Amino acid sequence: MTLVLFGIFGILLAIGVPVAIAIGAGTLVAIWTGGTPLLVVPQQMFAGIDSFALVAVPMFILAGDIMAAGRISERLVALADTLVGALRGGLSVVSILAAMFFAAISGSGAATTAAVSASLVPQLRAKGYAPASAASLIAAGGTIGVVIPPSVPMILYAVIARESVSELFLAGILPGLAMGGGLIAVALWQGYARAYPRGEPFSPRTVARSFVSAFWGLMTPVIILGGIFSGIFTPSEAAVVAVDYAILVSLFVHRDLTLRDIYRLTIRAGVTTAVVMFVIATSAALSWALSNAQVPRAIAEGVLSLSQDPVVVMALILLVILATGIVIETASALIILTPILLPLALQIGIDPVHFGIVLVVGLAIGMVTPPVAINLYVAASVTGIGLERIARAVVPYLITLVAVLLAIAYAPLLAGAGAPSTLP
């Protein structure tokens, strides 16, 4: 049964069939050949999406789309420029800070990459920065979009693992800052090595003016995260508040969108949500089939027969996560890997929140690792720079992100406020 499932899934994926259909077809055939009634497939698909927490997914997608379509990203870039633009190569640092700001709004790596690329790449080109390197840096910064809360992949993990969305959001803050810090360090080193120009001198008055302009955008994560962590509303309610706030700011404060734009963005968010929900539904059936065949238990026993050292087992888990992220899109990979790897992580004493952060960060790196590398495709599309050039230029940032992932994996304090773990 297991060989049939993964065989059909791999073949369909290799010939370009959408992930959700490949998962569903493989699961359907595997269950049929195993003699189980096919009625279990729609039952499990429905059960997989029958969760109140998933209400947050379409709402955060819509809120991010509205924020990206407006001029909020431009205002955030301007604020970051006034803060650090005076450094040599400061505009590279600006791109990472802008990505971190926007990550706390959108919850999407692709949206973060698109918004920051459109605002910054023309400026970077005009000031003599290497275009491919600038685009790849922004694409790498886009990976932070699914780590700093709000994060759609973290919501998906919370539903599958039956963990608290709020705890995962809280645990994602430090790893997101660590990723940003690592990329900023590389950007500063390149700025001095390549003698990039300095920006305008630091001016408190200019900072104050930019802060006022970006104030409404900066308030978005404050309202969302502040409301969640203070207990005023749940993550699902926070997502609805985020949409309401985004509409009010875009229509009545900044006035850079119209009702027609909101309608168009709502339709687009609905299509995106339908795709995500279909993946979740088919993956729920896949998870049931794997559990019924005791695949997670067999994998755990197989790995532990090689070594029971948590450090070694975590290294093997990281290899699987990184390899999967290279060929499968983040949300799909997370839904597939969670029921397989989480039991193994629990057996060696890894806290489930810590593991969730490791899984999300590891799969986020796949966003800049060809051939899937959705952030690289977005950056290439927005900037018009060849994908091959951007892929070559992303290597130093990719190495930095992997180093940060290792630090997060082997330092539980960096991923969850002292979560218990057997790792050193």
XYZ file of C-alpha atoms in Angstrom:
424
model
C 0.000 0.000 0.000
C 2.715 2.473 0.986
C 4.774 1.753 -2.142
C 1.699 2.249 -4.323
C 0.887 5.541 -2.603
C 4.319 7.088 -2.897
C 4.912 5.582 -6.342
C 1.810 7.167 -7.854
C 2.424 10.416 -5.965
C 6.016 10.644 -7.246
C 5.088 9.843 -10.850
C 2.264 12.384 -10.962
C 4.439 15.046 -9.329
C 7.243 14.368 -11.832
C 4.961 14.919 -14.836
C 3.661 18.213 -13.471
C 0.335 17.231 -11.923
C -0.709 19.689 -9.172
C 0.337 18.564 -5.697
C -3.194 18.281 -4.312
C -4.337 16.033 -7.167
C -1.162 13.932 -6.943
C -1.718 13.423 -3.213
C -5.402 12.633 -3.641
C -4.892 10.192 -6.522
C -2.068 8.347 -4.766
C -4.076 8.064 -1.570
C -7.218 6.937 -3.388
C -5.464 4.149 -5.283
C -3.500 3.045 -2.205
C -6.644 2.801 -0.080
C -8.494 0.952 -2.847
C -5.699 -1.606 -3.313
C -5.573 -2.068 0.463
C -9.200 -3.180 0.538
C -10.464 -0.246 2.620
C -13.850 1.256 1.596
C -13.305 4.395 -0.505
C -15.899 6.224 1.583
C -13.112 6.905 4.064
C -11.469 9.328 1.603
C -14.194 12.020 1.536
C -14.749 11.500 5.267
C -11.106 12.227 6.040
C -10.960 15.096 3.543
C -13.892 16.796 5.232
C -12.513 16.113 8.714
C -9.176 17.618 7.687
C -10.658 21.035 6.941
C -13.329 20.989 9.665
C -11.370 23.224 12.036
C -12.223 26.684 13.331
C -8.532 27.624 13.341
C -8.471 27.362 9.532
C -10.803 30.362 9.314
C -7.659 32.422 9.825
C -6.086 31.171 6.577
C -8.309 33.001 4.020
C -8.465 36.073 6.227
C -4.691 36.436 6.588
C -4.271 35.766 2.856
C -6.763 38.528 2.039
C -5.256 40.960 4.561
C -1.790 40.378 3.100
C -3.044 40.869 -0.475
C -4.737 44.149 0.437
C -1.651 45.444 2.228
C 0.604 44.406 -0.676
C -1.641 46.027 -3.296
C -1.618 49.369 -1.494
C 1.360 51.643 -0.893
C 2.070 50.361 2.604
C 5.210 48.552 1.417
C 6.570 51.793 -0.041
C 6.039 53.594 3.257
C 7.755 50.798 5.188
C 10.722 50.905 2.783
C 10.982 54.672 3.231
C 11.014 54.312 7.019
C 13.705 51.618 6.923
C 15.767 53.788 4.566
C 15.718 56.720 6.968
C 16.869 54.436 9.798
C 19.810 52.578 8.216
C 20.229 53.998 4.710
C 23.295 56.008 5.757
C 25.347 52.807 6.197
C 27.577 51.620 3.367
C 25.343 49.237 1.486
C 22.527 50.429 3.713
C 19.936 49.954 0.989
C 20.558 46.197 1.193
C 19.844 46.360 4.920
C 16.727 48.378 4.123
C 15.456 45.520 1.954
C 15.734 43.058 4.859
C 14.156 45.425 7.393
C 11.333 46.112 4.946
C 10.866 42.366 4.481
C 10.688 41.899 8.253
C 8.172 44.737 8.598
C 6.014 43.361 5.802
C 6.335 39.787 7.096
C 4.557 40.917 10.253
C 1.674 42.009 8.022
C 1.343 39.498 5.214
C 2.220 36.026 6.566
C 3.354 35.073 3.058
C 6.840 34.691 1.619
C 5.790 35.336 -1.974
C 3.768 38.451 -1.047
C 6.676 39.818 0.984
C 9.118 39.235 -1.895
C 6.806 40.830 -4.457
C 6.039 43.916 -2.374
C 9.639 44.658 -1.391
C 11.054 43.852 -4.858
C 8.676 46.230 -6.606
C 9.574 49.036 -4.198
C 13.330 48.578 -3.838
C 14.958 46.923 -6.858
C 14.686 50.039 -9.079
C 16.400 52.080 -6.354
C 19.105 49.447 -5.860
C 19.823 49.389 -9.588
C 19.952 53.174 -9.794
C 22.520 53.357 -6.993
C 24.892 50.796 -8.492
C 24.006 47.641 -6.575
C 24.471 44.323 -8.389
C 20.901 43.671 -9.697
C 20.937 39.876 -9.339
C 22.415 40.045 -5.849
C 19.857 42.654 -4.788
C 16.946 40.589 -6.123
C 18.237 37.394 -4.485
C 18.675 39.179 -1.148
C 15.068 40.357 -1.238
C 13.928 36.837 -2.174
C 15.893 35.467 0.798
C 14.314 38.113 3.012
C 10.925 36.946 1.786
C 11.433 33.638 3.598
C 10.940 35.561 6.836
C 7.353 36.170 5.703
C 6.253 32.696 6.867
C 8.227 32.757 10.129
C 7.487 36.094 11.788
C 3.803 35.941 12.786
C 1.186 35.965 11.448
C 2.166 32.863 9.475
C -0.153 30.706 7.379
C 2.163 27.621 7.559
C 2.221 27.879 11.351
C -1.583 27.837 11.400
C -1.564 24.711 9.226
C 0.977 23.032 11.503
C -1.041 23.971 14.584
C -4.170 22.361 13.115
C -2.381 19.137 12.135
C -0.306 18.837 15.323
C -3.150 20.111 17.543
C -0.958 22.788 19.051
C -1.729 26.367 20.021
C -1.506 28.901 17.196
C -0.680 31.598 19.735
C 2.259 29.624 21.132
C 3.625 29.024 17.639
C 3.260 32.700 16.750
C 5.112 33.696 19.914
C 7.832 31.118 19.260
C 8.311 32.362 15.693
C 9.380 35.887 16.630
C 12.980 35.189 17.687
C 13.742 32.807 14.780
C 12.392 35.394 12.354
C 14.596 38.081 13.885
C 17.571 35.683 13.758
C 16.991 35.066 10.050
C 16.814 38.804 9.432
C 19.929 39.428 11.512
C 21.921 36.823 9.579
C 20.911 38.275 6.217
C 21.701 41.812 7.409
C 25.200 40.682 8.442
C 25.843 39.284 4.954
C 24.407 42.432 3.349
C 26.697 44.692 5.402
C 29.742 42.558 4.580
C 28.912 42.743 0.877
C 28.319 46.479 1.151
C 31.850 47.094 2.392
C 33.458 44.449 0.150
C 31.834 45.894 -2.987
C 32.095 49.531 -1.886
C 28.391 50.184 -2.257
C 27.350 53.826 -1.784
C 26.001 55.358 1.393
C 22.538 56.862 1.521
C 21.370 60.155 2.973
C 22.757 61.048 6.430
C 20.641 60.072 9.405
C 18.096 62.765 10.251
C 15.703 62.555 13.237
C 13.288 64.861 11.439
C 13.216 62.625 8.355
C 12.781 59.545 10.542
C 9.845 61.173 12.330
C 8.215 62.123 9.032
C 8.659 58.605 7.625
C 7.354 57.084 10.842
C 4.168 59.146 10.620
C 3.704 58.070 6.996
C 4.237 54.379 7.843
C 2.349 54.514 11.154
C -0.832 52.789 9.982
C 1.129 49.945 8.414
C 3.252 49.512 11.539
C 0.122 49.325 13.656
C -1.077 46.207 11.827
C 1.200 43.687 13.624
C 0.714 45.580 16.883
C -3.047 45.133 16.657
C -2.887 41.514 15.454
C -0.208 40.185 17.782
C -1.116 42.448 20.678
C -4.710 41.272 20.516
C -3.699 37.604 20.340
C -1.092 37.623 23.098
C -3.213 39.785 25.407
C -6.145 37.403 25.023
C -8.496 40.005 23.535
C -9.187 37.787 20.539
C -8.181 34.418 19.125
C -5.885 34.046 16.074
C -8.942 33.380 13.884
C -10.641 36.521 15.158
C -7.363 38.414 14.741
C -7.313 37.458 11.060
C -10.757 38.983 10.541
C -9.675 42.114 12.433
C -6.620 42.309 10.151
C -8.850 42.287 7.048
C -11.142 44.974 8.474
C -8.164 47.117 9.426
C -6.490 46.663 6.020
C -9.683 47.706 4.214
C -10.218 50.759 6.420
C -6.620 51.949 6.018
C -6.519 51.326 2.266
C -9.897 52.917 1.497
C -10.150 55.787 3.973
C -6.686 56.613 5.339
C -4.211 56.102 2.483
C -6.934 56.030 -0.194
C -4.731 54.041 -2.553
C -7.326 51.323 -3.295
C -10.923 51.371 -4.516
C -13.892 49.115 -3.848
C -13.247 47.530 -7.245
C -9.694 46.705 -6.109
C -10.988 45.173 -2.876
C -13.418 43.023 -4.851
C -10.650 41.833 -7.192
C -8.324 41.039 -4.284
C -11.111 39.165 -2.476
C -11.658 36.942 -5.518
C -7.902 36.288 -5.787
C -7.659 35.441 -2.083
C -10.632 33.096 -2.474
C -8.912 31.225 -5.309
C -5.699 30.944 -3.289
C -7.652 29.703 -0.273
C -9.440 27.082 -2.370
C -6.089 25.701 -3.520
C -4.731 25.625 0.041
C -7.870 23.962 1.409
C -7.830 21.326 -1.330
C -4.227 20.493 -0.416
C -5.184 20.277 3.274
C -8.158 18.034 2.519
C -6.253 15.554 0.350
C -3.328 15.584 2.774
C -5.702 14.704 5.618
C -6.694 11.579 3.707
C -3.003 10.882 3.066
C -2.236 11.233 6.780
C -4.992 8.768 7.646
C -3.665 6.268 5.088
C -0.124 6.589 6.417
C -1.277 6.210 10.019
C -3.445 3.237 9.134
C -0.406 1.599 7.514
C 1.706 2.558 10.582
C 4.211 4.368 8.334
C 5.171 7.046 10.919
C 5.865 4.312 13.482
C 7.967 2.344 10.993
C 9.967 5.443 10.053
C 10.560 6.290 13.708
C 11.710 2.767 14.486
C 13.955 2.734 11.397
C 15.643 6.019 12.268
C 16.032 5.137 15.932
C 17.609 1.825 14.946
C 20.377 3.857 13.315
C 20.878 6.158 16.283
C 18.988 7.257 19.372
C 21.143 10.326 19.850
C 18.763 13.323 19.567
C 21.480 15.368 17.858
C 21.920 12.775 15.107
C 18.179 12.213 14.706
C 17.576 15.958 14.435
C 20.262 16.136 11.728
C 18.445 13.419 9.761
C 15.146 15.244 10.203
C 16.700 18.475 8.923
C 18.022 16.697 5.836
C 14.548 15.361 5.064
C 12.966 18.796 5.586
C 15.474 20.615 3.376
C 15.319 17.970 0.651
C 11.504 18.054 0.620
C 11.435 21.863 0.502
C 13.528 21.771 -2.673
C 10.896 19.890 -4.678
C 7.542 20.586 -2.976
C 5.910 23.927 -2.163
C 6.012 24.983 1.505
C 2.398 24.471 2.606
C 2.078 21.139 0.799
C 5.388 19.876 2.174
C 4.422 20.898 5.703
C 1.098 19.073 5.519
C 2.819 15.935 4.207
C 5.781 15.920 6.600
C 4.075 16.821 9.875
C 2.277 13.485 10.469
C 5.398 11.594 9.356
C 8.129 13.417 11.277
C 6.307 14.742 14.347
C 5.973 11.276 16.010
C 9.719 10.767 15.520
C 10.486 14.163 17.043
C 8.262 13.408 20.028
C 9.982 10.055 20.614
C 13.361 11.751 21.046
C 11.890 14.393 23.360
C 11.616 17.360 20.986
C 8.957 19.837 22.062
C 6.210 19.993 19.384
C 6.282 23.806 19.268
C 10.069 23.750 18.814
C 9.694 21.149 16.071
C 7.005 23.228 14.374
C 9.332 26.218 14.162
C 12.155 24.035 12.824
C 9.813 22.585 10.204
C 8.497 25.978 9.062
C 11.962 27.569 8.885
C 13.432 24.559 7.077
C 10.684 24.531 4.478
C 10.885 28.320 4.118
C 14.472 27.869 2.926
C 13.004 25.852 0.054
C 11.467 29.106 -1.191
C 14.931 30.164 -2.382
C 16.280 26.708 -3.293
C 15.715 25.680 -6.959
C 13.894 24.075 -8.642
C 10.707 25.110 -6.767
C 12.075 28.352 -5.199
C 8.856 30.355 -5.425
C 10.506 33.507 -4.042
C 13.156 33.425 -6.775
C 10.461 33.120 -9.431
C 8.561 36.055 -7.917
C 11.725 38.189 -7.750
C 12.617 37.303 -11.350
C 9.097 38.131 -12.522
C 8.946 41.480 -10.723
C 12.472 42.632 -11.598
C 12.917 41.136 -15.064
C 16.274 39.620 -14.064
C 17.031 36.103 -15.304
C 16.221 33.319 -12.856
C 19.638 31.691 -13.396
C 21.449 34.880 -12.352
C 19.314 35.272 -9.232
C 19.785 31.584 -8.335
C 23.581 31.939 -8.475
C 23.546 35.147 -6.434
C 21.363 33.655 -3.676
C 24.028 31.139 -2.543
C 25.587 33.209 0.313
C 22.130 34.066 1.663
C 21.067 30.433 1.383
C 24.108 29.324 3.399
C 23.270 31.938 6.041
C 19.673 30.741 6.337
C 20.814 27.125 6.739
C 23.207 28.230 9.507
C 20.326 29.992 11.271
C 18.192 26.843 10.886
C 20.902 24.788 12.602
C 21.033 27.307 15.438
C 17.248 27.148 15.842
C 17.219 23.338 15.708
C 19.922 22.854 18.336
C 19.061 25.800 20.577
C 15.480 25.319 21.815
C 15.573 28.645 23.664
C 15.759 30.362 20.265
C 12.532 28.690 19.196
C 10.093 28.780 22.040
C 10.771 30.408 25.378
C 12.491 27.535 27.093
C 10.454 24.692 25.631
C 11.601 21.392 27.143
C 13.820 19.368 24.853
C 16.466 16.687 25.047
C 18.675 18.679 22.699
C 21.638 20.427 24.314
